[in-house]
Amino acid sequence: MLCEIDPQANIPIYRQVMNQIRGQVMTGQLAEGDQLESVKNLSARLKVNPMTISKAYGYLVEEEIIERRRGIGLFVARIKPDRRKRLKNRMLADTLTKAATLAVQMDIPEAEAQALFTQYFRKIKSPERGDK
Amino acid sequence: MLCEIDPQANIPIYRQVMNQIRGQVMTGQLAEGDQLESVKNLSARLKVNPMTISKAYGYLVEEEIIERRRGIGLFVARIKPDRRKRLKNRMLADTLTKAATLAVQMDIPEAEAQALFTQYFRKIKSPERGDK
Amino acid sequence: MLCEIDPQANIPIYRQVMNQIRGQVMTGQLAEGDQLESVKNLSARLKVNPMTISKAYGYLVEEEIIERRRGIGLFVARIKPDRRKRLKNRMLADTLTKAATLAVQMDIPEAEAQALFTQYFRKIKSPERGDK
Amino acid sequence: MLCEIDPQANIPIYRQVMNQIRGQVMTGQLAEGDQLESVKNLSARLKVNPMTISKAYGYLVEEEIIERRRGIGLFVARIKPDRRKRLKNRMLADTLTKAATLAVQMDIPEAEAQALFTQYFRKIKSPERGDK
DNA sequence: GTGGTCTAGACCACG
DNA sequence: GTGGTCTAGACCACC
């Protein structure tokens, strides 16, 4: 499982972990029933306090995105299609609203805002070689 | 000068103030040379501690978005057009990148992502009556 | 880590702290990766309010001279050699320009000004015993 | 009488005024018995609160660098040669000490520090055309 | 344990 | 009147 964190960023590490896993579950990179990397493993790999990973996992369990199987480990939970859809939408709505709000505040005309968004979208979708 | 804060949000109050003022300066609602509401006034109006406002203003001074005139008050600084543009772009780039990244991760096709973004943009630009 | 302040001086305490730490980082007495004394420790030691230290540290973080490691503490940041050089030069340029300006205003001949400067330089570099 | 202030600078305006006048007296640009510009005049010219000028003048009177002649105005005082010398030296010592201290802190070798100082000295003494 | 934020109230410097 | 600084003490998030 891929997972990178930026210890400099202003986002708490446990949230960075949550975001990455949640994203991977949503996109299917982590499928239902897949086992998550153990707290010990992941914390060692990211050079992070185990409690931090544990906390991230704990919240994801609360969100019912992953589930504990006692004595075995943590696994990606079964998520009903409509719930999955709602989750996706909520996540999208949040960031899109933020972006749109800012664009409106900045008095950017609709066409330009759209163009910018599409531009970023494409850049992320097919990053040119040479990008870091 | 408008300025509202949500003491519940988990964004620090001083950052909320910074964001609002920065936004208003960027959009021209606050123009070069305009005097800002005094620390004491604003803190009284928002019912927060003067130091909280002072901190927000202090950071904006460092960002060279506003400037001190000693003993008189704080005023919107002169911002060179190209710096203004860069500032705008940086602010936009951040949120648009985030939104686009998420959309890509979610495997949303470009057309749909665009449509969603435009939809939010319009909703924010001309909020229908009855919206909260 | 050494750090002394003069509560009498009319330089704000938080600036005195900043200056001392910035100086120590520049001279290498504090090296990259070194942990800074904790806010609570230092404030207790200097008998000042923790917020005062926190403010000083906060500004140094913004200057990218030190960096936060969340939940662990503050550490001396990595500073690229050319940035380090620029920083040094800027600090020096300020005070040297002031001194030179004054000497010129006072109509001191170059040779004498130079001699005076060197004299002070040596006195500071190797203070004689008994100096206050 | 020349006198320029920088309202942006971190130095209080009244101190900027004091420094300029003190400097001009020390260098003889303002000679014993010369009348100073009136508070009203100077404040109008610098677009500054009259009280600010008044305060600056007040402190200079205390320093016995200028003197009041009631009903007439303010004049450059007679300063005994040895006192003038002491004043000069103290002013110089202050700034030179600061500069030297910083250079020592920065671990600049003596030769280099000297060279830098001389360089600034010359630049100020004979500013090249084209400088602002 | 770390630092971050906020409050309430004080005092000071500046204009 | 303005903002700047500091204190004392509280609570919180993070690791």
PDB file of N, CA and C in Angstrom, chain A residues 10-11 15 19 23-24 26-27 29 87-89 91-110 113-114 116-118 120-122 124-125, chain B residues 10 15 19-20 22-23 26-27 29 87-89 91-110 113-114 116-118 120-122 124-125:
ATOM      1  N   ASN A  10       0.809  21.463   7.262  1.00  0.00           N
ATOM      2  CA  ASN A  10       0.051  21.928   8.421  1.00  0.00           C
ATOM      3  C   ASN A  10      -1.043  20.948   8.807  1.00  0.00           C
ATOM      4  N   ILE A  11      -1.237  19.923   7.986  1.00  0.00           N
ATOM      5  CA  ILE A  11      -2.276  18.944   8.284  1.00  0.00           C
ATOM      6  C   ILE A  11      -1.697  17.898   9.220  1.00  0.00           C
ATOM      7  N   ARG A  15      -4.346  12.816  10.051  1.00  0.00           N
ATOM      8  CA  ARG A  15      -5.328  13.179   9.037  1.00  0.00           C
ATOM      9  C   ARG A  15      -4.796  12.895   7.637  1.00  0.00           C
ATOM     10  N   ASN A  19      -6.743  10.551   5.092  1.00  0.00           N
ATOM     11  CA  ASN A  19      -7.108  11.007   3.745  1.00  0.00           C
ATOM     12  C   ASN A  19      -6.600  10.055   2.677  1.00  0.00           C
ATOM     13  N   GLY A  23      -9.059   7.840   0.431  1.00  0.00           N
ATOM     14  CA  GLY A  23      -8.998   8.043  -1.022  1.00  0.00           C
ATOM     15  C   GLY A  23      -8.793   6.726  -1.759  1.00  0.00           C
ATOM     16  N   GLN A  24      -7.866   5.923  -1.239  1.00  0.00           N
ATOM     17  CA  GLN A  24      -7.573   4.661  -1.924  1.00  0.00           C
ATOM     18  C   GLN A  24      -8.739   3.695  -1.867  1.00  0.00           C
ATOM     19  N   MET A  26     -11.881   4.687  -1.764  1.00  0.00           N
ATOM     20  CA  MET A  26     -12.901   5.238  -2.653  1.00  0.00           C
ATOM     21  C   MET A  26     -12.610   4.939  -4.122  1.00  0.00           C
ATOM     22  N   THR A  27     -11.331   4.931  -4.448  1.00  0.00           N
ATOM     23  CA  THR A  27     -10.989   4.719  -5.849  1.00  0.00           C
ATOM     24  C   THR A  27     -10.783   3.252  -6.176  1.00  0.00           C
ATOM     25  N   GLN A  29      -8.406   1.344  -5.179  1.00  0.00           N
ATOM     26  CA  GLN A  29      -7.036   0.852  -5.071  1.00  0.00           C
ATOM     27  C   GLN A  29      -6.926  -0.093  -3.885  1.00  0.00           C
ATOM     28  N   LEU A  87     -20.663   9.160   0.110  1.00  0.00           N
ATOM     29  CA  LEU A  87     -19.348   9.547   0.641  1.00  0.00           C
ATOM     30  C   LEU A  87     -18.557  10.307  -0.413  1.00  0.00           C
ATOM     31  N   LYS A  88     -18.521   9.698  -1.588  1.00  0.00           N
ATOM     32  CA  LYS A  88     -17.804  10.343  -2.695  1.00  0.00           C
ATOM     33  C   LYS A  88     -18.322  11.764  -2.888  1.00  0.00           C
ATOM     34  N   ASN A  89     -19.626  11.860  -2.992  1.00  0.00           N
ATOM     35  CA  ASN A  89     -20.211  13.167  -3.277  1.00  0.00           C
ATOM     36  C   ASN A  89     -19.881  14.187  -2.202  1.00  0.00           C
ATOM     37  N   MET A  91     -17.339  14.267  -0.209  1.00  0.00           N
ATOM     38  CA  MET A  91     -15.936  14.684  -0.304  1.00  0.00           C
ATOM     39  C   MET A  91     -15.734  15.673  -1.451  1.00  0.00           C
ATOM     40  N   LEU A  92     -16.323  15.309  -2.579  1.00  0.00           N
ATOM     41  CA  LEU A  92     -16.199  16.198  -3.731  1.00  0.00           C
ATOM     42  C   LEU A  92     -16.828  17.557  -3.447  1.00  0.00           C
ATOM     43  N   ALA A  93     -18.042  17.521  -2.947  1.00  0.00           N
ATOM     44  CA  ALA A  93     -18.785  18.761  -2.711  1.00  0.00           C
ATOM     45  C   ALA A  93     -17.965  19.704  -1.853  1.00  0.00           C
ATOM     46  N   ASP A  94     -17.336  19.145  -0.823  1.00  0.00           N
ATOM     47  CA  ASP A  94     -16.548  19.987   0.080  1.00  0.00           C
ATOM     48  C   ASP A  94     -15.466  20.759  -0.660  1.00  0.00           C
ATOM     49  N   THR A  95     -14.642  20.013  -1.386  1.00  0.00           N
ATOM     50  CA  THR A  95     -13.505  20.712  -2.001  1.00  0.00           C
ATOM     51  C   THR A  95     -13.969  21.594  -3.150  1.00  0.00           C
ATOM     52  N   LEU A  96     -14.950  21.111  -3.906  1.00  0.00           N
ATOM     53  CA  LEU A  96     -15.415  21.935  -5.023  1.00  0.00           C
ATOM     54  C   LEU A  96     -16.043  23.226  -4.515  1.00  0.00           C
ATOM     55  N   THR A  97     -16.792  23.121  -3.440  1.00  0.00           N
ATOM     56  CA  THR A  97     -17.409  24.325  -2.897  1.00  0.00           C
ATOM     57  C   THR A  97     -16.341  25.317  -2.474  1.00  0.00           C
ATOM     58  N   LYS A  98     -15.313  24.792  -1.820  1.00  0.00           N
ATOM     59  CA  LYS A  98     -14.247  25.699  -1.379  1.00  0.00           C
ATOM     60  C   LYS A  98     -13.621  26.418  -2.570  1.00  0.00           C
ATOM     61  N   ALA A  99     -13.297  25.617  -3.594  1.00  0.00           N
ATOM     62  CA  ALA A  99     -12.645  26.199  -4.760  1.00  0.00           C
ATOM     63  C   ALA A  99     -13.558  27.220  -5.425  1.00  0.00           C
ATOM     64  N   ALA A 100     -14.820  26.841  -5.603  1.00  0.00           N
ATOM     65  CA  ALA A 100     -15.764  27.731  -6.276  1.00  0.00           C
ATOM     66  C   ALA A 100     -15.949  29.016  -5.472  1.00  0.00           C
ATOM     67  N   THR A 101     -16.052  28.870  -4.149  1.00  0.00           N
ATOM     68  CA  THR A 101     -16.224  30.054  -3.302  1.00  0.00           C
ATOM     69  C   THR A 101     -15.085  31.035  -3.511  1.00  0.00           C
ATOM     70  N   LEU A 102     -13.888  30.478  -3.503  1.00  0.00           N
ATOM     71  CA  LEU A 102     -12.729  31.351  -3.655  1.00  0.00           C
ATOM     72  C   LEU A 102     -12.759  32.044  -5.014  1.00  0.00           C
ATOM     73  N   ALA A 103     -13.061  31.277  -6.045  1.00  0.00           N
ATOM     74  CA  ALA A 103     -13.090  31.855  -7.391  1.00  0.00           C
ATOM     75  C   ALA A 103     -14.121  32.977  -7.457  1.00  0.00           C
ATOM     76  N   VAL A 104     -15.265  32.743  -6.844  1.00  0.00           N
ATOM     77  CA  VAL A 104     -16.308  33.769  -6.851  1.00  0.00           C
ATOM     78  C   VAL A 104     -15.814  35.006  -6.100  1.00  0.00           C
ATOM     79  N   GLN A 105     -15.244  34.760  -4.926  1.00  0.00           N
ATOM     80  CA  GLN A 105     -14.713  35.866  -4.130  1.00  0.00           C
ATOM     81  C   GLN A 105     -13.714  36.689  -4.933  1.00  0.00           C
ATOM     82  N   MET A 106     -12.914  35.974  -5.733  1.00  0.00           N
ATOM     83  CA  MET A 106     -11.855  36.636  -6.491  1.00  0.00           C
ATOM     84  C   MET A 106     -12.393  37.320  -7.727  1.00  0.00           C
ATOM     85  N   ASP A 107     -13.682  37.126  -7.942  1.00  0.00           N
ATOM     86  CA  ASP A 107     -14.309  37.831  -9.049  1.00  0.00           C
ATOM     87  C   ASP A 107     -13.806  37.309 -10.399  1.00  0.00           C
ATOM     88  N   ILE A 108     -13.530  36.005 -10.412  1.00  0.00           N
ATOM     89  CA  ILE A 108     -13.092  35.378 -11.655  1.00  0.00           C
ATOM     90  C   ILE A 108     -14.331  35.055 -12.481  1.00  0.00           C
ATOM     91  N   PRO A 109     -14.338  35.397 -13.759  1.00  0.00           N
ATOM     92  CA  PRO A 109     -15.517  35.064 -14.565  1.00  0.00           C
ATOM     93  C   PRO A 109     -15.647  33.553 -14.721  1.00  0.00           C
ATOM     94  N   GLU A 110     -16.878  33.109 -14.930  1.00  0.00           N
ATOM     95  CA  GLU A 110     -17.148  31.673 -14.959  1.00  0.00           C
ATOM     96  C   GLU A 110     -16.274  30.938 -15.965  1.00  0.00           C
ATOM     97  N   ALA A 113     -12.727  30.551 -14.682  1.00  0.00           N
ATOM     98  CA  ALA A 113     -12.647  29.621 -13.565  1.00  0.00           C
ATOM     99  C   ALA A 113     -12.705  28.191 -14.092  1.00  0.00           C
ATOM    100  N   GLN A 114     -13.664  27.970 -14.987  1.00  0.00           N
ATOM    101  CA  GLN A 114     -13.813  26.649 -15.591  1.00  0.00           C
ATOM    102  C   GLN A 114     -12.523  26.215 -16.278  1.00  0.00           C
ATOM    103  N   LEU A 116      -9.507  27.188 -15.780  1.00  0.00           N
ATOM    104  CA  LEU A 116      -8.465  26.903 -14.797  1.00  0.00           C
ATOM    105  C   LEU A 116      -8.657  25.517 -14.200  1.00  0.00           C
ATOM    106  N   PHE A 117      -9.890  25.262 -13.796  1.00  0.00           N
ATOM    107  CA  PHE A 117     -10.168  23.963 -13.169  1.00  0.00           C
ATOM    108  C   PHE A 117      -9.801  22.826 -14.117  1.00  0.00           C
ATOM    109  N   THR A 118     -10.255  22.956 -15.341  1.00  0.00           N
ATOM    110  CA  THR A 118      -9.975  21.901 -16.325  1.00  0.00           C
ATOM    111  C   THR A 118      -8.471  21.730 -16.523  1.00  0.00           C
ATOM    112  N   TYR A 120      -6.052  22.296 -14.372  1.00  0.00           N
ATOM    113  CA  TYR A 120      -5.471  21.543 -13.259  1.00  0.00           C
ATOM    114  C   TYR A 120      -5.867  20.082 -13.341  1.00  0.00           C
ATOM    115  N   PHE A 121      -7.133  19.861 -13.671  1.00  0.00           N
ATOM    116  CA  PHE A 121      -7.637  18.493 -13.760  1.00  0.00           C
ATOM    117  C   PHE A 121      -6.777  17.669 -14.721  1.00  0.00           C
ATOM    118  N   ARG A 122      -6.543  18.243 -15.869  1.00  0.00           N
ATOM    119  CA  ARG A 122      -5.757  17.510 -16.872  1.00  0.00           C
ATOM    120  C   ARG A 122      -4.316  17.306 -16.407  1.00  0.00           C
ATOM    121  N   ILE A 124      -3.229  16.938 -13.498  1.00  0.00           N
ATOM    122  CA  ILE A 124      -3.136  15.885 -12.494  1.00  0.00           C
ATOM    123  C   ILE A 124      -3.398  14.524 -13.127  1.00  0.00           C
ATOM    124  N   LYS A 125      -4.368  14.486 -14.027  1.00  0.00           N
ATOM    125  CA  LYS A 125      -4.739  13.207 -14.651  1.00  0.00           C
ATOM    126  C   LYS A 125      -3.565  12.631 -15.447  1.00  0.00           C
TER     127      LYS A 125
ATOM    128  N   ASN B  10     -13.152  24.733  13.334  1.00  0.00           N
ATOM    129  CA  ASN B  10     -11.859  24.503  13.959  1.00  0.00           C
ATOM    130  C   ASN B  10     -10.719  25.203  13.224  1.00  0.00           C
ATOM    131  N   ARG B  15      -7.106  33.192  11.979  1.00  0.00           N
ATOM    132  CA  ARG B  15      -6.976  32.813  10.573  1.00  0.00           C
ATOM    133  C   ARG B  15      -8.245  33.145   9.802  1.00  0.00           C
ATOM    134  N   ASN B  19      -8.262  35.441   6.554  1.00  0.00           N
ATOM    135  CA  ASN B  19      -8.812  35.015   5.273  1.00  0.00           C
ATOM    136  C   ASN B  19      -9.838  36.009   4.745  1.00  0.00           C
ATOM    137  N   GLN B  20     -10.709  36.458   5.636  1.00  0.00           N
ATOM    138  CA  GLN B  20     -11.745  37.374   5.190  1.00  0.00           C
ATOM    139  C   GLN B  20     -11.161  38.668   4.676  1.00  0.00           C
ATOM    140  N   ARG B  22      -8.046  39.252   3.684  1.00  0.00           N
ATOM    141  CA  ARG B  22      -7.261  39.022   2.478  1.00  0.00           C
ATOM    142  C   ARG B  22      -8.178  38.921   1.266  1.00  0.00           C
ATOM    143  N   GLY B  23      -9.280  38.196   1.460  1.00  0.00           N
ATOM    144  CA  GLY B  23     -10.241  38.057   0.368  1.00  0.00           C
ATOM    145  C   GLY B  23     -10.794  39.406  -0.063  1.00  0.00           C
ATOM    146  N   MET B  26      -8.329  41.360  -1.962  1.00  0.00           N
ATOM    147  CA  MET B  26      -8.124  40.814  -3.303  1.00  0.00           C
ATOM    148  C   MET B  26      -9.256  41.178  -4.255  1.00  0.00           C
ATOM    149  N   THR B  27     -10.451  41.224  -3.726  1.00  0.00           N
ATOM    150  CA  THR B  27     -11.593  41.502  -4.592  1.00  0.00           C
ATOM    151  C   THR B  27     -11.849  42.993  -4.715  1.00  0.00           C
ATOM    152  N   GLN B  29     -13.030  44.900  -2.449  1.00  0.00           N
ATOM    153  CA  GLN B  29     -14.015  45.455  -1.504  1.00  0.00           C
ATOM    154  C   GLN B  29     -13.310  46.367  -0.504  1.00  0.00           C
ATOM    155  N   LEU B  87      -0.592  36.577  -6.106  1.00  0.00           N
ATOM    156  CA  LEU B  87      -1.278  36.194  -4.879  1.00  0.00           C
ATOM    157  C   LEU B  87      -2.581  35.482  -5.204  1.00  0.00           C
ATOM    158  N   LYS B  88      -3.344  36.105  -6.085  1.00  0.00           N
ATOM    159  CA  LYS B  88      -4.621  35.514  -6.497  1.00  0.00           C
ATOM    160  C   LYS B  88      -4.389  34.103  -7.009  1.00  0.00           C
ATOM    161  N   ASN B  89      -3.447  33.993  -7.926  1.00  0.00           N
ATOM    162  CA  ASN B  89      -3.205  32.695  -8.546  1.00  0.00           C
ATOM    163  C   ASN B  89      -2.792  31.638  -7.542  1.00  0.00           C
ATOM    164  N   MET B  91      -3.506  31.494  -4.377  1.00  0.00           N
ATOM    165  CA  MET B  91      -4.648  31.091  -3.573  1.00  0.00           C
ATOM    166  C   MET B  91      -5.556  30.145  -4.353  1.00  0.00           C
ATOM    167  N   LEU B  92      -5.796  30.511  -5.603  1.00  0.00           N
ATOM    168  CA  LEU B  92      -6.656  29.673  -6.432  1.00  0.00           C
ATOM    169  C   LEU B  92      -6.022  28.313  -6.695  1.00  0.00           C
ATOM    170  N   ALA B  93      -4.758  28.334  -7.073  1.00  0.00           N
ATOM    171  CA  ALA B  93      -4.081  27.103  -7.452  1.00  0.00           C
ATOM    172  C   ALA B  93      -4.226  26.057  -6.357  1.00  0.00           C
ATOM    173  N   ASP B  94      -4.059  26.496  -5.105  1.00  0.00           N
ATOM    174  CA  ASP B  94      -4.141  25.552  -3.994  1.00  0.00           C
ATOM    175  C   ASP B  94      -5.469  24.807  -3.983  1.00  0.00           C
ATOM    176  N   THR B  95      -6.542  25.553  -3.941  1.00  0.00           N
ATOM    177  CA  THR B  95      -7.829  24.882  -3.765  1.00  0.00           C
ATOM    178  C   THR B  95      -8.231  24.148  -5.041  1.00  0.00           C
ATOM    179  N   LEU B  96      -7.928  24.745  -6.198  1.00  0.00           N
ATOM    180  CA  LEU B  96      -8.306  24.064  -7.435  1.00  0.00           C
ATOM    181  C   LEU B  96      -7.537  22.758  -7.581  1.00  0.00           C
ATOM    182  N   THR B  97      -6.276  22.781  -7.220  1.00  0.00           N
ATOM    183  CA  THR B  97      -5.497  21.556  -7.312  1.00  0.00           C
ATOM    184  C   THR B  97      -6.083  20.474  -6.414  1.00  0.00           C
ATOM    185  N   LYS B  98      -6.435  20.894  -5.204  1.00  0.00           N
ATOM    186  CA  LYS B  98      -7.016  19.917  -4.283  1.00  0.00           C
ATOM    187  C   LYS B  98      -8.274  19.298  -4.874  1.00  0.00           C
ATOM    188  N   ALA B  99      -9.150  20.160  -5.368  1.00  0.00           N
ATOM    189  CA  ALA B  99     -10.417  19.680  -5.913  1.00  0.00           C
ATOM    190  C   ALA B  99     -10.159  18.765  -7.103  1.00  0.00           C
ATOM    191  N   ALA B 100      -9.282  19.202  -7.988  1.00  0.00           N
ATOM    192  CA  ALA B 100      -9.011  18.412  -9.188  1.00  0.00           C
ATOM    193  C   ALA B 100      -8.397  17.058  -8.810  1.00  0.00           C
ATOM    194  N   THR B 101      -7.458  17.101  -7.848  1.00  0.00           N
ATOM    195  CA  THR B 101      -6.827  15.861  -7.410  1.00  0.00           C
ATOM    196  C   THR B 101      -7.871  14.856  -6.941  1.00  0.00           C
ATOM    197  N   LEU B 102      -8.784  15.352  -6.124  1.00  0.00           N
ATOM    198  CA  LEU B 102      -9.804  14.462  -5.584  1.00  0.00           C
ATOM    199  C   LEU B 102     -10.658  13.883  -6.706  1.00  0.00           C
ATOM    200  N   ALA B 103     -11.053  14.753  -7.630  1.00  0.00           N
ATOM    201  CA  ALA B 103     -11.902  14.300  -8.736  1.00  0.00           C
ATOM    202  C   ALA B 103     -11.176  13.224  -9.540  1.00  0.00           C
ATOM    203  N   VAL B 104      -9.903  13.441  -9.761  1.00  0.00           N
ATOM    204  CA  VAL B 104      -9.123  12.462 -10.515  1.00  0.00           C
ATOM    205  C   VAL B 104      -9.049  11.149  -9.742  1.00  0.00           C
ATOM    206  N   GLN B 105      -8.731  11.279  -8.451  1.00  0.00           N
ATOM    207  CA  GLN B 105      -8.654  10.078  -7.597  1.00  0.00           C
ATOM    208  C   GLN B 105      -9.954   9.282  -7.646  1.00  0.00           C
ATOM    209  N   MET B 106     -11.073  10.015  -7.699  1.00  0.00           N
ATOM    210  CA  MET B 106     -12.392   9.379  -7.660  1.00  0.00           C
ATOM    211  C   MET B 106     -12.770   8.824  -9.018  1.00  0.00           C
ATOM    212  N   ASP B 107     -11.904   9.096  -9.961  1.00  0.00           N
ATOM    213  CA  ASP B 107     -12.141   8.535 -11.278  1.00  0.00           C
ATOM    214  C   ASP B 107     -13.364   9.162 -11.949  1.00  0.00           C
ATOM    215  N   ILE B 108     -13.581  10.431 -11.643  1.00  0.00           N
ATOM    216  CA  ILE B 108     -14.695  11.138 -12.280  1.00  0.00           C
ATOM    217  C   ILE B 108     -14.247  11.588 -13.660  1.00  0.00           C
ATOM    218  N   PRO B 109     -15.050  11.351 -14.686  1.00  0.00           N
ATOM    219  CA  PRO B 109     -14.641  11.805 -16.017  1.00  0.00           C
ATOM    220  C   PRO B 109     -14.591  13.335 -16.085  1.00  0.00           C
ATOM    221  N   GLU B 110     -13.776  13.836 -16.969  1.00  0.00           N
ATOM    222  CA  GLU B 110     -13.544  15.274 -17.036  1.00  0.00           C
ATOM    223  C   GLU B 110     -14.833  16.069 -17.197  1.00  0.00           C
ATOM    224  N   ALA B 113     -16.763  16.223 -13.947  1.00  0.00           N
ATOM    225  CA  ALA B 113     -16.090  17.056 -12.953  1.00  0.00           C
ATOM    226  C   ALA B 113     -16.316  18.525 -13.271  1.00  0.00           C
ATOM    227  N   GLN B 114     -16.159  18.838 -14.544  1.00  0.00           N
ATOM    228  CA  GLN B 114     -16.363  20.213 -14.982  1.00  0.00           C
ATOM    229  C   GLN B 114     -17.784  20.673 -14.679  1.00  0.00           C
ATOM    230  N   LEU B 116     -19.839  19.554 -12.478  1.00  0.00           N
ATOM    231  CA  LEU B 116     -20.028  19.720 -11.043  1.00  0.00           C
ATOM    232  C   LEU B 116     -19.455  21.058 -10.575  1.00  0.00           C
ATOM    233  N   PHE B 117     -18.239  21.322 -11.006  1.00  0.00           N
ATOM    234  CA  PHE B 117     -17.582  22.566 -10.584  1.00  0.00           C
ATOM    235  C   PHE B 117     -18.425  23.767 -10.990  1.00  0.00           C
ATOM    236  N   THR B 118     -18.863  23.775 -12.239  1.00  0.00           N
ATOM    237  CA  THR B 118     -19.658  24.903 -12.733  1.00  0.00           C
ATOM    238  C   THR B 118     -20.936  25.058 -11.917  1.00  0.00           C
ATOM    239  N   TYR B 120     -21.474  24.240  -8.785  1.00  0.00           N
ATOM    240  CA  TYR B 120     -21.204  24.877  -7.496  1.00  0.00           C
ATOM    241  C   TYR B 120     -20.892  26.352  -7.689  1.00  0.00           C
ATOM    242  N   PHE B 121     -20.128  26.630  -8.715  1.00  0.00           N
ATOM    243  CA  PHE B 121     -19.745  28.018  -8.982  1.00  0.00           C
ATOM    244  C   PHE B 121     -20.982  28.887  -9.112  1.00  0.00           C
ATOM    245  N   ARG B 122     -21.932  28.427  -9.893  1.00  0.00           N
ATOM    246  CA  ARG B 122     -23.158  29.223 -10.104  1.00  0.00           C
ATOM    247  C   ARG B 122     -23.955  29.351  -8.824  1.00  0.00           C
ATOM    248  N   ILE B 124     -22.931  29.422  -5.863  1.00  0.00           N
ATOM    249  CA  ILE B 124     -22.331  30.376  -4.937  1.00  0.00           C
ATOM    250  C   ILE B 124     -22.461  31.801  -5.478  1.00  0.00           C
ATOM    251  N   LYS B 125     -22.319  31.934  -6.765  1.00  0.00           N
ATOM    252  CA  LYS B 125     -22.369  33.264  -7.373  1.00  0.00           C
ATOM    253  C   LYS B 125     -23.744  33.884  -7.187  1.00  0.00           C
TER     254      LYS B 125
END
